[in-house]
């Protein structure tokens, strides 16, 4: 086992123990503070952000890395140093935070400077996200959507079991958790309506997903094996791929999602590294028919991460959990998705993100979208404040959480959340 994943390790930052962010996690993010607005790299430990740029300036980082690499505004430059550097820095941070290591713990000046209370940190998008591709890799989700939208046909289209299906999303509207989401405007047409109408989306939805962050670039036209793709992933974060179902239903034939998916995709502030997730690797569902050779797995490449979705209406005292599922259910793994994508000739750059696709499980309470939970608006869901939902209302905050637990280890992803703001409407529309 990688020594940084040892379940017996504890930290002198006592809030780490039992939190989403114990010493075995050390997820990366980009933050600023009120007194220091530079966007810099940090790792989360308990209720603190460890300022890695400050550690480097204090000469506490080992190995020696290019000056300022943690203060460029994103993690791209650090990620670009490669896998061995990610690993070496993780090992050093783990060492500095260990309960039995006093180097940082007893240096009051460095400690005060480098450990920022989470309340004082403003989180930003951690990577540049030059490209965003969203897949459609949960068999349960694809089957449910097929049943709803093509009730007279086989729910899974014939290509689905052969190809990790996806579409090219908009990187320009990938935002960090906490950013409000404006209800989009668009065209809608019910199947029985004679003509389309224009207005605010009435079937606004979330999609529970995980985002993989590309950590090793793949030049245009180059290829990757599934094993290489697996090693090219820097880490994963929670992802809400917001969707306008009524706009989607009218526009999606024949070219697939377009305006229904462009208005926002929210990504959790913390990227949990592939190294921290190593102990949580599991085999995915059996793939039958067996994929073509270029898509076959050399090892278990799914991740056992428990996921939860909650909604908190505006002014409500509490959020209501409406779904619980697991990332391990995915039929196509991230490595298969990335290999398939690169093999087509697509350049993959550091900081690009790969959306897993909506993560739905096999039971009615494990579905990753309101489209499925309310069965396209036909089964309202009750919330703790006495209200009910089929789709999202203005003022609703959708909150995702994720946690991996196994063999005495337990690490979390924090939250991915966003509040729905009312649509902008102009007179005469
Ligand atoms: Mn999606």
mmCIF file of N, CA, C and O in Angstrom, residues 309-373:
data_model
loop_
_atom_site.group_PDB
_atom_site.id
_atom_site.type_symbol
_atom_site.label_atom_id
_atom_site.label_comp_id
_atom_site.label_asym_id
_atom_site.label_seq_id
_atom_site.Cartn_x
_atom_site.Cartn_y
_atom_site.Cartn_z
ATOM 1 N N UNK A 309 -27.502 13.145 -3.073
ATOM 2 C CA UNK A 309 -28.072 14.390 -3.614
ATOM 3 C C UNK A 309 -29.102 14.922 -2.622
ATOM 4 O O UNK A 309 -29.956 14.161 -2.153
ATOM 5 N N UNK A 310 -29.017 16.219 -2.317
ATOM 6 C CA UNK A 310 -30.028 16.848 -1.459
ATOM 7 C C UNK A 310 -30.497 18.139 -2.100
ATOM 8 O O UNK A 310 -29.772 18.765 -2.884
ATOM 9 N N UNK A 311 -31.746 18.524 -1.779
ATOM 10 C CA UNK A 311 -32.295 19.818 -2.226
ATOM 11 C C UNK A 311 -32.668 20.634 -0.992
ATOM 12 O O UNK A 311 -33.303 20.109 -0.069
ATOM 13 N N UNK A 312 -32.255 21.907 -0.984
ATOM 14 C CA UNK A 312 -32.680 22.834 0.071
ATOM 15 C C UNK A 312 -33.423 23.994 -0.576
ATOM 16 O O UNK A 312 -32.829 24.830 -1.245
ATOM 17 N N UNK A 313 -34.767 24.054 -0.378
ATOM 18 C CA UNK A 313 -35.520 25.176 -0.947
ATOM 19 C C UNK A 313 -35.108 26.479 -0.268
ATOM 20 O O UNK A 313 -34.602 26.458 0.853
ATOM 21 N N UNK A 314 -35.335 27.596 -0.945
ATOM 22 C CA UNK A 314 -34.962 28.904 -0.383
ATOM 23 C C UNK A 314 -35.641 29.084 0.975
ATOM 24 O O UNK A 314 -36.834 28.848 1.114
ATOM 25 N N UNK A 315 -34.885 29.464 1.979
ATOM 26 C CA UNK A 315 -35.439 29.722 3.307
ATOM 27 C C UNK A 315 -35.680 28.482 4.147
ATOM 28 O O UNK A 315 -36.013 28.597 5.328
ATOM 29 N N UNK A 316 -35.549 27.292 3.575
ATOM 30 C CA UNK A 316 -35.822 26.068 4.346
ATOM 31 C C UNK A 316 -34.698 25.828 5.350
ATOM 32 O O UNK A 316 -33.540 26.136 5.094
ATOM 33 N N UNK A 317 -35.074 25.287 6.502
ATOM 34 C CA UNK A 317 -34.096 25.046 7.565
ATOM 35 C C UNK A 317 -33.154 23.909 7.186
ATOM 36 O O UNK A 317 -31.980 23.919 7.544
ATOM 37 N N UNK A 318 -33.672 22.938 6.494
ATOM 38 C CA UNK A 318 -32.818 21.789 6.187
ATOM 39 C C UNK A 318 -32.956 21.337 4.729
ATOM 40 O O UNK A 318 -33.971 21.589 4.082
ATOM 41 N N UNK A 319 -31.917 20.652 4.298
ATOM 42 C CA UNK A 319 -31.932 20.045 2.978
ATOM 43 C C UNK A 319 -32.528 18.633 3.105
ATOM 44 O O UNK A 319 -32.415 18.008 4.147
ATOM 45 N N UNK A 320 -33.178 18.176 2.047
ATOM 46 C CA UNK A 320 -33.732 16.814 2.034
ATOM 47 C C UNK A 320 -32.903 15.955 1.084
ATOM 48 O O UNK A 320 -32.719 16.331 -0.085
ATOM 49 N N UNK A 321 -32.409 14.829 1.588
ATOM 50 C CA UNK A 321 -31.686 13.898 0.712
ATOM 51 C C UNK A 321 -32.707 13.202 -0.175
ATOM 52 O O UNK A 321 -33.684 12.635 0.312
ATOM 53 N N UNK A 322 -32.506 13.279 -1.493
ATOM 54 C CA UNK A 322 -33.485 12.672 -2.412
ATOM 55 C C UNK A 322 -32.911 11.489 -3.184
ATOM 56 O O UNK A 322 -33.656 10.760 -3.831
ATOM 57 N N UNK A 323 -31.597 11.281 -3.131
ATOM 58 C CA UNK A 323 -31.028 10.118 -3.827
ATOM 59 C C UNK A 323 -29.682 9.746 -3.225
ATOM 60 O O UNK A 323 -28.940 10.612 -2.750
ATOM 61 N N UNK A 324 -29.416 8.440 -3.237
ATOM 62 C CA UNK A 324 -28.113 7.909 -2.814
ATOM 63 C C UNK A 324 -27.687 6.848 -3.822
ATOM 64 O O UNK A 324 -28.485 5.970 -4.152
ATOM 65 N N UNK A 325 -26.461 6.965 -4.318
ATOM 66 C CA UNK A 325 -25.999 5.969 -5.275
ATOM 67 C C UNK A 325 -24.492 5.789 -5.144
ATOM 68 O O UNK A 325 -23.905 6.215 -4.150
ATOM 69 N N UNK A 326 -23.866 5.126 -6.105
ATOM 70 C CA UNK A 326 -22.434 4.843 -6.011
ATOM 71 C C UNK A 326 -21.803 4.924 -7.401
ATOM 72 O O UNK A 326 -22.348 4.386 -8.368
ATOM 73 N N UNK A 327 -20.648 5.576 -7.458
ATOM 74 C CA UNK A 327 -19.889 5.746 -8.712
ATOM 75 C C UNK A 327 -19.481 4.384 -9.289
ATOM 76 O O UNK A 327 -19.244 4.260 -10.489
ATOM 77 N N UNK A 328 -19.395 3.372 -8.442
ATOM 78 C CA UNK A 328 -18.954 2.041 -8.892
ATOM 79 C C UNK A 328 -19.918 1.414 -9.897
ATOM 80 O O UNK A 328 -19.543 0.504 -10.637
ATOM 81 N N UNK A 329 -21.159 1.913 -9.953
ATOM 82 C CA UNK A 329 -22.144 1.329 -10.869
ATOM 83 C C UNK A 329 -21.840 1.589 -12.346
ATOM 84 O O UNK A 329 -22.439 0.963 -13.215
ATOM 85 N N UNK A 330 -20.953 2.545 -12.651
ATOM 86 C CA UNK A 330 -20.781 2.962 -14.041
ATOM 87 C C UNK A 330 -20.347 1.804 -14.948
ATOM 88 O O UNK A 330 -19.422 1.060 -14.632
ATOM 89 N N UNK A 331 -20.986 1.695 -16.101
ATOM 90 C CA UNK A 331 -20.680 0.605 -17.038
ATOM 91 C C UNK A 331 -19.336 0.858 -17.712
ATOM 92 O O UNK A 331 -18.511 -0.040 -17.823
ATOM 93 N N UNK A 332 -19.113 2.088 -18.185
ATOM 94 C CA UNK A 332 -17.840 2.461 -18.804
ATOM 95 C C UNK A 332 -17.032 3.259 -17.791
ATOM 96 O O UNK A 332 -17.539 4.209 -17.196
ATOM 97 N N UNK A 333 -15.767 2.900 -17.607
ATOM 98 C CA UNK A 333 -14.909 3.613 -16.654
ATOM 99 C C UNK A 333 -14.355 4.891 -17.282
ATOM 100 O O UNK A 333 -14.364 5.056 -18.509
ATOM 101 N N UNK A 334 -13.824 5.764 -16.450
ATOM 102 C CA UNK A 334 -13.185 6.986 -16.956
ATOM 103 C C UNK A 334 -12.049 6.640 -17.913
ATOM 104 O O UNK A 334 -11.862 7.305 -18.934
ATOM 105 N N UNK A 335 -11.257 5.622 -17.576
ATOM 106 C CA UNK A 335 -10.112 5.259 -18.425
ATOM 107 C C UNK A 335 -10.597 4.821 -19.815
ATOM 108 O O UNK A 335 -9.997 5.186 -20.838
ATOM 109 N N UNK A 336 -11.670 4.066 -19.866
ATOM 110 C CA UNK A 336 -12.217 3.666 -21.175
ATOM 111 C C UNK A 336 -12.719 4.891 -21.940
ATOM 112 O O UNK A 336 -12.517 5.003 -23.154
ATOM 113 N N UNK A 337 -13.374 5.798 -21.249
ATOM 114 C CA UNK A 337 -13.889 7.013 -21.891
ATOM 115 C C UNK A 337 -12.747 7.825 -22.498
ATOM 116 O O UNK A 337 -12.804 8.255 -23.653
ATOM 117 N N UNK A 338 -11.699 8.031 -21.685
ATOM 118 C CA UNK A 338 -10.582 8.869 -22.127
ATOM 119 C C UNK A 338 -9.814 8.206 -23.273
ATOM 120 O O UNK A 338 -9.453 8.873 -24.251
ATOM 121 N N UNK A 339 -9.591 6.899 -23.187
ATOM 122 C CA UNK A 339 -8.890 6.184 -24.258
ATOM 123 C C UNK A 339 -9.700 6.269 -25.559
ATOM 124 O O UNK A 339 -9.157 6.578 -26.624
ATOM 125 N N UNK A 340 -10.989 6.031 -25.463
ATOM 126 C CA UNK A 340 -11.857 6.082 -26.647
ATOM 127 C C UNK A 340 -11.811 7.468 -27.285
ATOM 128 O O UNK A 340 -11.717 7.609 -28.511
ATOM 129 N N UNK A 341 -11.851 8.494 -26.447
ATOM 130 C CA UNK A 341 -11.867 9.886 -26.905
ATOM 131 C C UNK A 341 -10.552 10.226 -27.623
ATOM 132 O O UNK A 341 -10.549 10.764 -28.730
ATOM 133 N N UNK A 342 -9.427 9.886 -26.991
ATOM 134 C CA UNK A 342 -8.114 10.227 -27.552
ATOM 135 C C UNK A 342 -7.858 9.468 -28.853
ATOM 136 O O UNK A 342 -7.299 10.008 -29.813
ATOM 137 N N UNK A 343 -8.299 8.213 -28.895
ATOM 138 C CA UNK A 343 -8.043 7.375 -30.065
ATOM 139 C C UNK A 343 -8.701 7.953 -31.321
ATOM 140 O O UNK A 343 -8.207 7.780 -32.433
ATOM 141 N N UNK A 344 -9.765 8.710 -31.148
ATOM 142 C CA UNK A 344 -10.415 9.356 -32.289
ATOM 143 C C UNK A 344 -9.601 10.494 -32.874
ATOM 144 O O UNK A 344 -9.991 11.076 -33.878
ATOM 145 N N UNK A 345 -8.490 10.846 -32.215
ATOM 146 C CA UNK A 345 -7.646 11.924 -32.716
ATOM 147 C C UNK A 345 -7.749 13.198 -31.900
ATOM 148 O O UNK A 345 -7.073 14.188 -32.193
ATOM 149 N N UNK A 346 -8.581 13.190 -30.882
ATOM 150 C CA UNK A 346 -8.823 14.399 -30.092
ATOM 151 C C UNK A 346 -7.641 14.687 -29.169
ATOM 152 O O UNK A 346 -7.231 13.821 -28.396
ATOM 153 N N UNK A 347 -7.090 15.905 -29.248
ATOM 154 C CA UNK A 347 -6.052 16.315 -28.297
ATOM 155 C C UNK A 347 -6.680 16.431 -26.915
ATOM 156 O O UNK A 347 -7.785 16.954 -26.770
ATOM 157 N N UNK A 348 -5.983 15.920 -25.909
ATOM 158 C CA UNK A 348 -6.447 16.061 -24.526
ATOM 159 C C UNK A 348 -5.417 16.912 -23.802
ATOM 160 O O UNK A 348 -4.219 16.626 -23.865
ATOM 161 N N UNK A 349 -5.877 17.958 -23.129
ATOM 162 C CA UNK A 349 -4.957 18.877 -22.464
ATOM 163 C C UNK A 349 -5.101 18.814 -20.951
ATOM 164 O O UNK A 349 -6.172 18.451 -20.437
ATOM 165 N N UNK A 350 -4.039 19.216 -20.277
ATOM 166 C CA UNK A 350 -4.079 19.262 -18.817
ATOM 167 C C UNK A 350 -5.193 20.202 -18.376
ATOM 168 O O UNK A 350 -5.308 21.313 -18.892
ATOM 169 N N UNK A 351 -6.020 19.743 -17.462
ATOM 170 C CA UNK A 351 -7.136 20.549 -16.970
ATOM 171 C C UNK A 351 -8.439 20.321 -17.713
ATOM 172 O O UNK A 351 -9.483 20.814 -17.289
ATOM 173 N N UNK A 352 -8.401 19.575 -18.812
ATOM 174 C CA UNK A 352 -9.665 19.176 -19.452
ATOM 175 C C UNK A 352 -10.432 18.297 -18.470
ATOM 176 O O UNK A 352 -9.826 17.577 -17.662
ATOM 177 N N UNK A 353 -11.750 18.328 -18.561
ATOM 178 C CA UNK A 353 -12.507 17.418 -17.705
ATOM 179 C C UNK A 353 -13.394 16.472 -18.515
ATOM 180 O O UNK A 353 -13.883 16.797 -19.589
ATOM 181 N N UNK A 354 -13.518 15.288 -17.940
ATOM 182 C CA UNK A 354 -14.312 14.207 -18.519
ATOM 183 C C UNK A 354 -15.459 13.957 -17.542
ATOM 184 O O UNK A 354 -15.229 13.499 -16.415
ATOM 185 N N UNK A 355 -16.680 14.283 -17.963
ATOM 186 C CA UNK A 355 -17.853 14.005 -17.128
ATOM 187 C C UNK A 355 -18.231 12.540 -17.275
ATOM 188 O O UNK A 355 -18.277 12.005 -18.382
ATOM 189 N N UNK A 356 -18.507 11.898 -16.158
ATOM 190 C CA UNK A 356 -18.800 10.458 -16.164
ATOM 191 C C UNK A 356 -20.099 10.138 -16.894
ATOM 192 O O UNK A 356 -20.300 9.041 -17.397
ATOM 193 N N UNK A 357 -21.020 11.120 -16.938
ATOM 194 C CA UNK A 357 -22.413 10.820 -17.266
ATOM 195 C C UNK A 357 -23.173 10.662 -15.956
ATOM 196 O O UNK A 357 -22.577 10.378 -14.903
ATOM 197 N N UNK A 358 -24.467 10.883 -16.035
ATOM 198 C CA UNK A 358 -25.325 10.792 -14.846
ATOM 199 C C UNK A 358 -25.177 9.418 -14.200
ATOM 200 O O UNK A 358 -25.247 8.396 -14.884
ATOM 201 N N UNK A 359 -24.978 9.438 -12.891
ATOM 202 C CA UNK A 359 -24.721 8.188 -12.165
ATOM 203 C C UNK A 359 -26.016 7.727 -11.505
ATOM 204 O O UNK A 359 -26.450 8.280 -10.498
ATOM 205 N N UNK A 360 -26.651 6.731 -12.102
ATOM 206 C CA UNK A 360 -27.864 6.164 -11.529
ATOM 207 C C UNK A 360 -27.598 4.735 -11.108
ATOM 208 O O UNK A 360 -26.830 4.024 -11.752
ATOM 209 N N UNK A 361 -28.236 4.330 -10.032
ATOM 210 C CA UNK A 361 -28.123 2.956 -9.564
ATOM 211 C C UNK A 361 -29.364 2.168 -9.933
ATOM 212 O O UNK A 361 -30.248 2.671 -10.626
ATOM 213 N N UNK A 362 -29.436 0.930 -9.460
ATOM 214 C CA UNK A 362 -30.517 0.039 -9.874
ATOM 215 C C UNK A 362 -31.841 0.234 -9.137
ATOM 216 O O UNK A 362 -32.849 -0.308 -9.568
ATOM 217 N N UNK A 363 -31.873 1.011 -8.050
ATOM 218 C CA UNK A 363 -33.099 1.119 -7.251
ATOM 219 C C UNK A 363 -33.748 2.497 -7.436
ATOM 220 O O UNK A 363 -33.083 3.447 -7.832
ATOM 221 N N UNK A 364 -35.058 2.639 -7.117
ATOM 222 C CA UNK A 364 -35.762 3.911 -7.365
ATOM 223 C C UNK A 364 -35.195 5.091 -6.573
ATOM 224 O O UNK A 364 -35.402 6.229 -6.956
ATOM 225 N N UNK A 365 -34.480 4.840 -5.467
ATOM 226 C CA UNK A 365 -33.922 5.949 -4.684
ATOM 227 C C UNK A 365 -32.440 6.176 -4.991
ATOM 228 O O UNK A 365 -31.754 6.898 -4.282
ATOM 229 N N UNK A 366 -31.946 5.537 -6.067
ATOM 230 C CA UNK A 366 -30.521 5.690 -6.403
ATOM 231 C C UNK A 366 -30.341 6.340 -7.771
ATOM 232 O O UNK A 366 -29.354 6.116 -8.449
ATOM 233 N N UNK A 367 -31.322 7.167 -8.175
ATOM 234 C CA UNK A 367 -31.292 7.751 -9.508
ATOM 235 C C UNK A 367 -30.666 9.145 -9.456
ATOM 236 O O UNK A 367 -30.929 9.917 -8.542
ATOM 237 N N UNK A 368 -29.844 9.458 -10.468
ATOM 238 C CA UNK A 368 -29.009 10.653 -10.412
ATOM 239 C C UNK A 368 -29.571 11.891 -11.085
ATOM 240 O O UNK A 368 -28.818 12.831 -11.365
ATOM 241 N N UNK A 369 -30.871 11.919 -11.360
ATOM 242 C CA UNK A 369 -31.483 13.118 -11.954
ATOM 243 C C UNK A 369 -32.938 13.184 -11.523
ATOM 244 O O UNK A 369 -33.552 12.157 -11.209
ATOM 245 N N UNK A 370 -33.519 14.391 -11.539
ATOM 246 C CA UNK A 370 -34.957 14.516 -11.255
ATOM 247 C C UNK A 370 -35.778 13.921 -12.382
ATOM 248 O O UNK A 370 -36.878 13.422 -12.157
ATOM 249 N N UNK A 371 -35.251 13.979 -13.609
ATOM 250 C CA UNK A 371 -35.940 13.357 -14.740
ATOM 251 C C UNK A 371 -36.322 11.917 -14.393
ATOM 252 O O UNK A 371 -37.451 11.485 -14.626
ATOM 253 N N UNK A 372 -35.356 11.196 -13.804
ATOM 254 C CA UNK A 372 -35.635 9.805 -13.443
ATOM 255 C C UNK A 372 -36.382 9.697 -12.113
ATOM 256 O O UNK A 372 -37.318 8.908 -11.994
ATOM 257 N N UNK A 373 -35.956 10.490 -11.108
ATOM 258 C CA UNK A 373 -36.591 10.385 -9.784
ATOM 259 C C UNK A 373 -38.087 10.704 -9.860
ATOM 260 O O UNK A 373 -38.899 10.082 -9.177
#
